[in-house]
Coordinates of C-alpha atoms in Angstrom, one line a residue:
Chain A
M1 CA -74.6 64.7 80.3
G2 CA -71.0 63.8 78.6
L3 CA -69.5 60.7 78.6
R4 CA -66.4 61.0 81.0
C5 CA -63.4 59.3 78.4
F6 CA -59.7 59.6 80.7
I7 CA -57.3 57.5 76.9
V8 CA -53.6 56.1 77.9
D9 CA -51.5 56.4 75.0
D10 CA -48.4 57.0 74.3
S11 CA -48.4 58.2 70.7
T12 CA -49.1 61.6 71.4
D13 CA -50.8 62.6 67.5
F14 CA -53.5 59.5 68.6
L15 CA -54.3 61.0 71.4
D16 CA -55.2 64.4 69.2
A17 CA -56.5 62.4 67.4
A18 CA -58.6 60.5 69.5
R19 CA -59.4 63.5 71.8
S20 CA -60.3 65.6 68.6
R21 CA -62.7 62.0 67.4
L22 CA -63.9 62.1 70.6
E23 CA -65.5 65.5 71.9
S24 CA -66.9 65.4 68.4
D25 CA -70.0 62.9 69.5
G26 CA -70.5 64.6 72.6
V27 CA -67.5 62.9 75.0
T28 CA -65.1 64.6 77.4
V29 CA -62.2 63.3 77.7
V30 CA -60.7 64.1 81.2
G31 CA -57.4 63.5 81.1
V32 CA -54.5 61.8 78.7
A33 CA -50.5 59.9 79.5
S34 CA -48.4 58.1 78.0
T35 CA -47.5 55.7 81.2
I36 CA -48.5 53.6 84.0
D37 CA -47.3 55.3 86.4
E38 CA -49.2 59.1 84.6
A39 CA -52.1 57.1 83.4
L40 CA -51.6 55.6 88.1
A41 CA -51.8 58.5 89.2
R42 CA -54.2 60.7 87.5
L43 CA -56.8 58.0 87.4
D44 CA -58.9 58.5 90.6
R45 CA -59.2 62.6 90.5
A46 CA -59.8 62.4 86.3
E47 CA -63.1 60.5 87.6
P48 CA -63.3 59.0 84.1
D49 CA -67.2 56.8 82.5
V50 CA -64.3 55.2 81.4
V51 CA -60.6 54.9 80.5
L52 CA -59.2 53.1 77.0
V53 CA -55.7 51.4 77.1
D54 CA -53.7 51.4 74.7
V55 CA -52.3 47.2 74.9
N56 CA -49.4 49.3 74.1
L57 CA -47.4 51.4 75.7
G58 CA -43.8 51.2 74.7
S59 CA -42.4 49.6 76.5
E60 CA -44.5 49.2 78.7
S61 CA -47.7 46.8 78.9
G62 CA -51.5 48.1 78.6
L63 CA -52.1 44.6 80.3
D64 CA -50.2 44.8 83.2
L65 CA -52.4 48.8 83.4
A66 CA -55.4 47.3 83.0
R67 CA -54.3 44.8 86.0
R68 CA -52.3 47.4 87.8
I69 CA -56.1 49.3 87.6
Q70 CA -58.2 47.0 89.4
T71 CA -56.3 46.9 92.1
E72 CA -54.5 50.5 92.3
T73 CA -57.3 52.4 92.0
N74 CA -61.2 53.4 92.3
V75 CA -62.2 52.1 88.6
D76 CA -63.9 49.3 87.4
P77 CA -62.4 46.7 85.3
A78 CA -66.0 47.0 83.7
Q79 CA -65.3 51.1 82.8
V80 CA -62.2 49.9 80.6
I81 CA -61.5 48.9 77.2
L82 CA -58.6 48.2 75.6
I83 CA -57.5 49.5 72.4
S84 CA -55.5 48.8 69.2
T85 CA -53.6 49.9 66.9
H86 CA -54.0 45.6 65.4
A87 CA -56.8 44.9 64.3
A88 CA -59.2 43.4 67.3
E89 CA -59.0 40.0 66.0
D90 CA -55.8 39.5 66.1
L91 CA -55.6 40.3 69.8
I92 CA -58.8 38.4 71.5
D93 CA -56.3 36.0 73.4
L94 CA -55.6 38.6 74.7
V95 CA -58.1 40.6 76.7
E96 CA -59.6 36.5 78.4
S97 CA -57.3 37.5 80.9
V98 CA -56.9 41.1 81.8
P99 CA -59.7 42.8 83.7
A100 CA -61.0 44.7 80.3
A101 CA -64.8 45.0 79.0
A102 CA -63.8 44.5 75.4
L103 CA -60.6 44.9 73.0
L104 CA -61.4 48.3 70.2
S105 CA -59.6 48.0 67.5
K106 CA -58.6 52.3 67.8
T107 CA -60.2 52.4 63.9
A108 CA -63.4 52.0 65.1
L109 CA -63.1 54.3 67.8
S110 CA -66.7 56.7 68.1
G111 CA -68.9 57.9 70.7
V112 CA -71.5 55.8 69.7
T113 CA -69.0 52.9 70.3
L114 CA -68.1 53.5 73.6
R115 CA -71.4 54.3 75.1
R116 CA -72.5 50.5 73.3
I117 CA -69.4 48.8 74.7
L118 CA -70.5 50.4 78.2
D119 CA -74.0 49.0 78.4
D120 CA -73.6 45.6 77.5
G121 CA -71.3 46.1 80.8
Chain B
M1 CA 17.4 6.7 94.7
D2 CA 20.8 4.7 93.2
R3 CA 21.1 2.4 95.7
R4 CA 17.2 1.6 95.0
R5 CA 17.4 0.6 91.4
T6 CA 21.3 -1.6 91.4
S7 CA 19.3 -3.1 94.2
S8 CA 16.4 -3.7 93.0
A9 CA 18.1 -5.2 89.9
V10 CA 21.0 -7.4 91.7
A11 CA 17.7 -8.5 93.5
R12 CA 17.0 -9.6 89.9
R13 CA 20.1 -11.2 89.0
L14 CA 20.7 -13.4 92.5
T15 CA 17.0 -14.5 91.1
G16 CA 17.3 -15.1 88.3
L17 CA 21.5 -16.9 89.2
L18 CA 19.5 -18.9 91.8
A19 CA 17.2 -20.2 89.1
A20 CA 20.0 -21.0 86.5
G21 CA 21.2 -23.3 90.2
L22 CA 17.2 -25.0 90.4
L23 CA 17.2 -25.7 87.0
V24 CA 21.2 -27.5 86.5
A25 CA 20.4 -28.9 89.0
A26 CA 17.5 -31.0 87.5
V27 CA 18.5 -31.3 85.2
T28 CA 21.3 -33.2 86.1
G29 CA 19.4 -35.8 88.1
L30 CA 17.5 -36.2 85.0
I31 CA 20.1 -37.2 83.1
K32 CA 21.5 -39.3 86.5
L33 CA 18.6 -41.2 85.7
G34 CA 18.7 -42.1 82.3
E35 CA 22.4 -43.3 83.1
P36 CA 21.6 -46.2 82.8
H37 CA 20.2 -46.9 79.7
V38 CA 21.5 -44.3 77.0
P39 CA 25.0 -42.6 76.5
T40 CA 25.4 -40.0 78.6
L41 CA 26.9 -38.0 76.0
S42 CA 23.3 -38.0 74.1
L43 CA 21.8 -36.5 77.4
L44 CA 23.8 -33.0 77.5
V45 CA 21.3 -31.9 75.2
L46 CA 18.7 -31.8 78.4
Y47 CA 20.8 -28.8 79.6
L48 CA 19.5 -26.6 76.7
L49 CA 16.0 -27.4 78.9
A50 CA 17.6 -24.4 81.2
V51 CA 19.6 -22.3 79.9
L52 CA 16.5 -21.4 77.2
P53 CA 13.7 -20.3 80.6
I54 CA 17.0 -18.5 81.8
A55 CA 17.4 -16.8 78.7
I56 CA 14.1 -16.1 78.0
F57 CA 13.2 -14.8 81.3
W58 CA 17.0 -13.2 82.2
G59 CA 18.5 -12.8 78.9
T60 CA 21.8 -13.6 77.1
P61 CA 24.0 -13.8 79.9
L62 CA 22.5 -14.6 83.0
A63 CA 22.3 -18.1 79.5
V64 CA 26.1 -18.5 79.1
V65 CA 26.4 -18.3 83.0
T66 CA 23.9 -21.2 83.0
A67 CA 25.2 -22.9 79.7
V68 CA 28.9 -23.1 81.5
L69 CA 27.1 -24.1 85.0
S70 CA 26.0 -26.6 82.7
V71 CA 28.7 -27.7 81.6
W72 CA 30.8 -27.9 84.7
A73 CA 28.4 -29.9 86.4
Y74 CA 27.7 -32.9 83.2
A75 CA 31.7 -32.8 83.3
Y76 CA 31.7 -33.2 87.1
F77 CA 29.1 -35.4 87.5
F78 CA 29.2 -37.6 83.9
V79 CA 32.9 -38.0 82.9
S80 CA 35.3 -39.7 83.7
P81 CA 36.8 -39.2 86.3
L82 CA 34.2 -38.5 88.0
H83 CA 34.2 -35.6 90.8
S84 CA 36.9 -33.9 89.4
L85 CA 36.7 -31.4 86.3
L86 CA 39.3 -33.1 83.9
L87 CA 38.1 -33.8 81.5
A88 CA 40.4 -37.5 79.9
D89 CA 38.7 -37.6 76.7
A90 CA 39.6 -35.6 73.7
Q91 CA 36.2 -36.3 72.4
N92 CA 34.3 -35.3 75.4
A93 CA 35.8 -31.8 75.6
I94 CA 35.2 -31.6 72.3
G95 CA 31.4 -32.4 72.5
L96 CA 30.8 -29.9 75.8
G97 CA 32.6 -27.0 73.2
V98 CA 30.2 -27.7 70.8
F99 CA 27.6 -27.4 73.3
L100 CA 28.5 -24.5 75.3
V101 CA 28.5 -23.0 71.8
T102 CA 25.2 -23.9 70.8
A103 CA 23.6 -23.0 74.6
V104 CA 24.6 -19.6 74.0
V105 CA 23.8 -19.1 70.3
V106 CA 20.3 -20.6 70.6
G107 CA 19.5 -19.5 73.8
E108 CA 20.7 -15.5 72.4
L109 CA 17.9 -16.2 70.0
A110 CA 15.8 -17.7 73.0
A111 CA 16.5 -13.9 73.9
R112 CA 16.2 -12.0 70.7
L113 CA 12.2 -13.5 70.5
R114 CA 11.3 -13.0 74.1
R115 CA 12.1 -9.0 73.1
A116 CA 11.0 -8.6 70.4
A117 CA 7.8 -10.0 71.0
L118 CA 7.5 -8.2 73.9
E119 CA 8.5 -5.3 71.5
A120 CA 5.0 -6.8 69.1
Q121 CA 2.9 -6.8 71.7
R122 CA 3.3 -3.0 73.4
L123 CA 3.3 -1.8 70.0
S124 CA -0.2 -3.4 70.2
N125 CA -1.3 -2.2 73.3
E126 CA 0.0 0.7 72.2
Q127 CA -2.2 0.5 68.5
S128 CA -5.3 -1.0 70.4
A129 CA -4.9 2.2 72.4
L130 CA -5.2 4.3 69.9
R131 CA -7.4 2.8 68.2
R132 CA -9.9 2.9 71.5
V133 CA -9.7 7.2 71.2
A134 CA -10.2 6.9 67.4
T135 CA -13.4 5.7 67.7
Q136 CA -14.1 8.0 70.2
V137 CA -12.7 11.5 68.7
A138 CA -14.5 9.7 65.6
Q139 CA -18.2 9.4 68.2
G140 CA -18.0 12.8 69.3
V141 CA -18.0 11.7 73.5
A142 CA -17.8 15.0 75.5
P143 CA -14.6 16.6 75.9
S144 CA -14.1 15.4 79.5
V145 CA -14.9 12.4 79.6
L146 CA -12.7 12.0 75.9
F147 CA -9.5 13.8 78.4
T148 CA -10.1 11.1 81.2
A149 CA -9.4 8.1 78.3
V150 CA -6.4 9.5 76.9
T151 CA -5.3 10.4 80.5
E152 CA -5.8 6.9 81.2
E153 CA -3.9 5.4 78.1
V154 CA -0.6 7.5 78.5
G155 CA -1.2 6.0 81.7
R156 CA -0.9 2.5 81.2
L157 CA 1.2 2.5 78.1
C158 CA 4.0 4.5 79.7
D159 CA 3.9 2.0 82.4
A160 CA 3.3 5.0 84.0
D161 CA 2.3 5.8 87.8
L162 CA -0.2 8.9 87.9
A163 CA -1.0 11.1 84.4
R164 CA -2.4 13.6 84.5
M165 CA -3.7 16.5 80.8
E166 CA -4.0 20.1 81.6
R167 CA -5.4 23.2 79.8
Y168 CA -4.1 26.5 79.4
E169 CA -5.5 29.0 79.9
P170 CA -5.9 33.0 79.1
D171 CA -4.3 34.4 82.2
G172 CA -1.4 31.7 82.5
T173 CA -2.4 29.3 85.1
V174 CA -3.7 26.0 83.9
T175 CA -6.7 23.8 84.5
G176 CA -6.9 19.9 85.0
V177 CA -9.4 18.2 82.7
G178 CA -8.0 14.7 83.5
A179 CA -6.9 13.4 85.9
W180 CA -5.5 9.0 86.3
S181 CA -3.2 6.8 88.7
R182 CA -2.5 3.8 88.4
V183 CA -3.1 3.0 92.8
P184 CA -5.5 5.1 94.1
A185 CA -4.3 8.5 94.6
H186 CA -6.1 11.9 95.1
L187 CA -5.8 13.8 91.6
T188 CA -7.6 17.3 91.5
V189 CA -9.2 17.8 88.4
G190 CA -11.2 21.3 86.8
E191 CA -8.8 23.0 89.8
R192 CA -6.4 25.3 88.3
F193 CA -3.1 26.3 89.1
D194 CA -0.5 28.7 88.9
L195 CA 2.7 28.8 87.2
D196 CA 4.7 30.1 89.3
G197 CA 7.4 26.8 90.6
L198 CA 8.9 23.8 89.0
S199 CA 5.9 22.0 86.9
I200 CA 5.3 19.8 83.8
A201 CA 2.7 22.4 82.0
R202 CA 5.2 25.5 83.3
E203 CA 8.5 23.5 81.4
V204 CA 6.2 22.9 77.9
R205 CA 5.1 25.8 77.5
R206 CA 8.9 27.2 78.1
R207 CA 10.6 24.8 76.7
A208 CA 7.3 24.4 73.6
G209 CA 8.1 20.2 73.5
P210 CA 8.1 17.7 75.4
I211 CA 10.2 17.9 78.0
R212 CA 11.4 15.4 81.3
L213 CA 12.0 16.3 84.6
D214 CA 13.6 14.3 87.0
S215 CA 12.2 14.7 90.0
F216 CA 10.1 17.0 92.2
A217 CA 12.3 17.7 95.0
G218 CA 13.2 21.0 96.5
A219 CA 10.9 22.8 93.9
S220 CA 8.2 25.3 95.2
G221 CA 4.8 26.7 93.6
A222 CA 1.4 24.0 94.3
I223 CA 2.0 21.4 91.5
A224 CA 5.9 20.8 93.0
Q225 CA 4.0 20.8 95.9
E226 CA 1.8 18.6 95.2
A227 CA 3.6 16.0 93.1
Q228 CA 5.9 16.2 96.0
T229 CA 2.9 14.3 98.0
L230 CA 1.7 12.4 95.7
G231 CA 5.9 11.1 95.4
I232 CA 5.8 11.6 91.5
R233 CA 9.9 11.0 90.6
S234 CA 10.8 10.5 87.0
S235 CA 8.6 12.3 85.0
I236 CA 7.0 12.9 80.7
G237 CA 5.7 16.1 79.1
C238 CA 4.4 17.2 76.1
P239 CA 2.4 19.1 74.3
I240 CA -1.2 19.1 73.0
T241 CA -1.2 21.9 70.1
V242 CA -4.0 22.4 68.8
G243 CA -4.4 24.6 65.4
G244 CA -0.7 25.1 65.4
R245 CA -1.9 27.4 69.7
L246 CA -0.3 25.7 72.4
W247 CA -3.5 24.2 73.8
G248 CA -2.9 22.1 76.8
V249 CA -0.2 19.5 78.1
V250 CA -0.1 15.5 78.8
A251 CA 2.3 14.7 81.6
A252 CA 3.2 11.0 82.4
S253 CA 5.1 10.1 85.9
K254 CA 6.4 6.9 88.3
T255 CA 7.2 6.6 91.6
N256 CA 10.6 5.3 90.7
D257 CA 13.2 6.6 88.8
V258 CA 13.5 4.4 86.4
P259 CA 13.9 6.9 83.1
F260 CA 10.9 6.4 80.9
P261 CA 12.1 4.7 77.1
A262 CA 13.3 6.7 74.6
A263 CA 10.8 6.2 72.1
T264 CA 7.5 7.7 74.9
E265 CA 7.7 11.1 74.0
A266 CA 6.7 9.4 70.2
Q267 CA 4.3 7.7 71.9
I268 CA 2.6 10.3 73.5
A269 CA 2.3 12.2 70.9
G270 CA -0.1 10.0 68.8
F271 CA -2.4 11.0 71.7
T272 CA -2.2 14.7 71.8
E273 CA -3.2 14.1 68.3
L274 CA -6.2 12.1 68.3
V275 CA -7.2 15.4 71.2
A276 CA -6.2 17.9 69.5
T277 CA -8.2 17.2 66.1
A278 CA -11.4 16.0 68.7
I279 CA -10.8 19.6 70.8
E280 CA -10.5 21.1 66.7
N281 CA -14.1 19.2 66.1
A282 CA -15.7 20.1 68.9
E283 CA -15.2 24.2 68.9
A284 CA -16.2 24.0 64.9
R285 CA -19.3 22.5 66.8
A286 CA -19.6 24.7 68.7
E287 CA -19.1 28.2 66.5
L288 CA -21.2 26.4 64.1
M289 CA -24.0 25.7 66.6
A290 CA -23.2 29.2 67.8
S291 CA -23.4 30.9 64.6
R292 CA -27.1 28.7 63.4
A293 CA -28.2 30.0 66.1
R294 CA -26.7 34.2 65.6
V295 CA -28.6 33.2 62.0
V296 CA -32.0 32.3 63.5
V297 CA -32.7 34.2 66.4
T298 CA -31.5 37.7 64.4
A299 CA -33.5 36.8 61.6
D300 CA -36.5 36.8 63.8
R301 CA -35.6 40.1 65.9
T302 CA -34.9 41.3 62.3
R303 CA -39.2 40.4 62.3
R304 CA -39.7 41.4 64.8
Q305 CA -38.3 44.8 64.5
I306 CA -39.8 45.5 60.9
E307 CA -43.6 44.5 62.6
R308 CA -43.3 46.9 65.2
N309 CA -41.4 49.6 62.8
L310 CA -44.4 49.4 60.8
H311 CA -47.3 49.6 63.9
D312 CA -45.5 52.7 65.2
G313 CA -45.4 54.0 61.9
A314 CA -47.5 53.8 59.1
Q315 CA -50.3 51.6 61.2
Q316 CA -50.0 54.8 63.8
R317 CA -50.4 57.8 61.7
L318 CA -53.0 56.0 59.6
V319 CA -55.6 55.4 61.8
S320 CA -55.2 58.8 63.3
L321 CA -55.5 60.3 60.0
A322 CA -59.0 58.1 59.9
L323 CA -60.1 59.1 63.3
R324 CA -58.7 62.9 62.6
L325 CA -60.6 62.3 58.3
Q326 CA -64.1 61.5 61.3
T327 CA -63.8 64.7 63.0
A328 CA -63.6 66.6 59.7
Q329 CA -66.4 63.9 58.2
T330 CA -69.0 65.1 61.2
K331 CA -67.8 69.0 60.7
V332 CA -69.1 68.8 57.6
P333 CA -72.7 70.2 56.8
P334 CA -75.3 67.8 56.1
E335 CA -76.3 69.7 52.5
L336 CA -72.5 69.2 51.5
S337 CA -73.9 65.1 50.8
V338 CA -71.7 65.3 47.7
L339 CA -68.4 66.1 50.0
N340 CA -69.2 63.4 52.8
A341 CA -70.2 60.7 49.9
E342 CA -66.6 61.0 48.5
L343 CA -65.2 61.9 52.5
D344 CA -66.3 57.9 53.3
Q345 CA -65.3 56.3 50.7
V346 CA -61.9 58.0 50.9
H347 CA -62.2 57.2 54.7
G348 CA -63.0 53.2 53.6
G349 CA -59.3 53.1 51.8
L350 CA -58.2 54.3 54.4
T351 CA -59.2 51.5 56.5
D352 CA -57.8 49.0 53.9
A353 CA -54.5 49.8 53.3
L354 CA -54.0 49.3 57.1
D355 CA -55.9 46.6 57.4
E356 CA -53.8 45.3 54.0
L357 CA -51.4 46.8 56.8
R358 CA -52.1 44.7 59.5
E359 CA -52.8 41.1 57.3
T360 CA -48.5 42.3 56.2
A361 CA -47.7 42.7 60.0
R362 CA -49.0 39.6 61.0
G363 CA -47.0 37.5 59.1
I364 CA -44.2 39.1 59.7
H365 CA -44.6 38.4 63.3
P366 CA -47.8 38.1 65.5
A367 CA -47.7 41.0 68.0
I368 CA -50.1 39.5 69.7
L369 CA -47.2 37.2 70.5
A370 CA -44.9 40.4 71.6
E371 CA -47.9 41.8 74.1
G372 CA -49.0 37.8 75.1
G373 CA -46.2 35.7 74.6
L374 CA -46.7 32.2 73.0
S375 CA -50.0 30.9 74.5
P376 CA -52.5 33.6 73.3
A377 CA -51.1 33.4 69.8
L378 CA -51.0 29.6 69.8
K379 CA -53.8 29.9 70.0
S380 CA -54.6 33.3 67.8
L381 CA -53.0 31.2 65.2
G382 CA -54.8 28.6 65.8
R383 CA -58.3 31.2 65.6
R384 CA -56.8 31.2 62.0
S385 CA -55.5 27.7 60.6
T386 CA -56.9 25.9 58.0
I387 CA -57.1 22.8 59.5
P388 CA -59.8 22.2 63.5
I389 CA -56.9 23.2 65.7
R390 CA -57.6 21.4 69.8
L391 CA -55.0 22.9 72.1
T392 CA -54.0 21.7 75.4
L393 CA -51.0 24.8 76.1
R394 CA -50.4 23.9 79.6
A395 CA -46.9 26.1 79.3
Q396 CA -48.0 29.4 80.3
L397 CA -45.0 31.9 82.0
R398 CA -43.9 33.5 79.2
L399 CA -40.8 33.1 78.8
S400 CA -37.2 34.3 76.8
E401 CA -38.2 36.8 73.5
R402 CA -36.2 34.7 71.6
L403 CA -37.3 30.9 72.7
E404 CA -41.7 32.4 72.1
A405 CA -40.3 33.5 68.9
S406 CA -38.6 30.6 67.7
A407 CA -41.4 28.2 69.9
Y408 CA -44.2 30.3 68.0
Y409 CA -42.9 29.5 64.4
F410 CA -42.0 25.7 66.0
V411 CA -45.9 25.7 65.7
S412 CA -46.6 27.8 62.5
E413 CA -44.6 25.6 60.4
A414 CA -45.9 22.4 60.7
L415 CA -48.8 23.4 61.1
T416 CA -48.8 24.9 57.3
N417 CA -46.3 21.4 56.4
A418 CA -49.3 19.5 58.1
A419 CA -51.9 21.8 55.8
K420 CA -49.8 21.1 52.9
H421 CA -48.6 17.3 53.0
S422 CA -51.0 15.1 55.7
H423 CA -54.3 14.9 54.7
A424 CA -54.9 15.4 58.1
S425 CA -58.7 15.7 59.8
L426 CA -57.0 17.4 63.5
V427 CA -54.2 18.2 64.7
V428 CA -53.1 18.5 68.6
V429 CA -51.1 21.2 69.6
T430 CA -49.4 20.6 73.3
T431 CA -47.0 22.5 75.5
D432 CA -45.3 22.1 78.6
I433 CA -42.5 23.2 81.0
T434 CA -41.0 19.7 82.4
G435 CA -38.0 20.0 84.0
D436 CA -35.9 22.9 82.3
A437 CA -37.2 22.0 79.8
L438 CA -40.1 23.5 77.0
R439 CA -41.8 21.4 75.1
V440 CA -43.9 21.3 71.8
E441 CA -46.4 19.0 70.6
I442 CA -48.0 18.8 66.6
R443 CA -49.3 15.7 66.4
D444 CA -51.8 15.0 63.2
N445 CA -53.9 11.9 62.8
G446 CA -52.9 12.5 58.6
Q447 CA -51.0 9.5 56.8
G448 CA -47.7 9.8 58.0
G449 CA -44.6 8.2 56.6
A450 CA -42.6 11.9 56.5
D451 CA -39.4 12.0 57.1
F452 CA -36.6 14.4 56.8
S453 CA -34.2 13.6 54.4
R454 CA -37.8 14.4 52.2
G455 CA -38.8 17.9 51.5
T456 CA -36.6 21.0 53.5
G457 CA -40.1 22.2 55.1
L458 CA -38.2 19.9 58.8
L459 CA -35.9 20.0 58.6
G460 CA -36.0 24.1 58.6
L461 CA -37.7 22.3 61.4
R462 CA -35.3 20.9 63.0
D463 CA -32.9 23.2 62.8
R464 CA -34.9 26.0 63.8
V465 CA -35.5 24.2 67.1
E466 CA -32.2 22.7 67.1
A467 CA -29.7 26.7 66.4
L468 CA -31.3 26.5 70.6
G469 CA -29.7 23.6 72.7
G470 CA -33.5 21.6 71.5
R471 CA -33.8 18.6 70.3
L472 CA -36.9 17.6 68.3
N473 CA -38.2 13.7 68.1
L474 CA -40.1 12.7 64.9
D475 CA -42.3 10.3 64.6
S476 CA -44.2 9.4 61.3
P477 CA -45.5 5.8 61.1
R478 CA -47.2 5.3 57.4
G479 CA -50.5 5.5 58.1
A480 CA -50.5 6.8 61.8
G481 CA -50.3 10.8 61.7
T482 CA -47.1 12.4 62.4
T483 CA -45.6 13.7 65.5
L484 CA -43.1 15.6 65.9
T485 CA -41.8 17.0 69.6
A486 CA -39.7 19.7 70.1
E487 CA -37.8 21.0 73.3
F488 CA -36.1 23.8 73.2
P489 CA -33.9 23.8 77.4
L490 CA -35.5 26.8 79.3
T491 CA -31.3 28.4 79.8
G492 CA -29.4 29.4 77.8
S493 CA -32.3 30.0 75.7

């Protein structure tokens, strides 16, 4: 059975690229969102196995979204993976205080990586 | 009012006359004692003891009266026929005449000397007062302190009962910035007044120069009413002109009607010029601080903007391209291994380019600062530092963008400095919020001996801290490490 993935990112270009990349690895993208409000409104109904949250959501912060996912949705923090254009090691100190399973550089995105992170958690 | 002034002058003259009578009587008594032993004519000169003090304290006219009184007493008591003003002897008459002229001349000289001494004293007081104010200007004391000091000096020097300094506001009102009174009185400082009624400030502005007012009687308006309440009568006002524009006014007032001496305007002008210099200095300093802050803040903002543009533009595009390339690769049939290897290479090149771009962007402005604030950014900085670092980060709240950037670059530049010059094996970085300031301390165990005069690294740090209105303290004894402590105000940055 394919992994159900929800992606939150403010760049439609990236949403497209990420969707085809993950789907080519057998991951089903069950929903996408560009803002915190959109994400919170759609997440529960999408019933994802994993949620990818961009750290930088334009004027909003993905870290805030991660915190609100924990309190306002049924998604478990262990299912949330922060993603970023920056190298993961640049932002690693951010994630300590944020309820998320991992921080992943967007270039490292693949079905294999997501499964590994979820299995480790 | 006129009657009061006259009556005080009459009282003074009567006192002088009484003193003259007493002194003449005393000297007469003295001569009486010497009479049996010494020729009385040679004792006539003793009457100068009565004339001189009267000349010094009451002036020449009363001295003349005293001299005449002396001659009369001498003629009456010691020259035959006794107890009569007639002089039998021409010699005595000449002697008395000579005495009278001498007494008047000596009295006049004494009176002049006294006036010169008083004038010298007044000038010396004025010079001292000016020097005190000039010293304060040179020391750059706070304007409010200076305004109060000048107001008091002017008040005392002009022998006034009250003195005020007011600043003209753009809306046509004035604000009291300094007040002094000889006797306790309620004088408002910091309060604004309308200039609708009679006031010294209004008259000075209208005349564009010094003015005198004899009375506030019958005048309306807030200032005139206050002046009436305080019993102000005679007043003098001088403009404070800063850079060609009328900035404010200094006013001195008396509760009696004795007019200020003619030189008072010139006296006050010495002070208003000092005040103008101080204000110009303060304004220039404030402008300099503001422009320095703008330079630093603009530079930081530009760096952040460049980083953001790189992130949202090129970096984001390259990431998407790399993902699309990988997607495409999954669709390449396994038998096309050469093509697959070629695409691997392209993907590798793309990833390298992205890494280089990230490196550049990080040097310009670390993304983690914008995303996570000071503490995560400093942790990240510490991880990459060439010298081992221990962090104690107590300032955990998010601060303003410019403050976070300044504090971050402060630490980053201080670490670069330490790595270059200190030969330290450990740097301890501490952040703290104390009161209304962010305190950042960087302490190393290196060779010490750093000071602001050597190299530009430390100066750049100080510029950065002071640009945000903060303070930088350097403690770097030779051989005992270096401690830099920066305090950034939380408000206004």
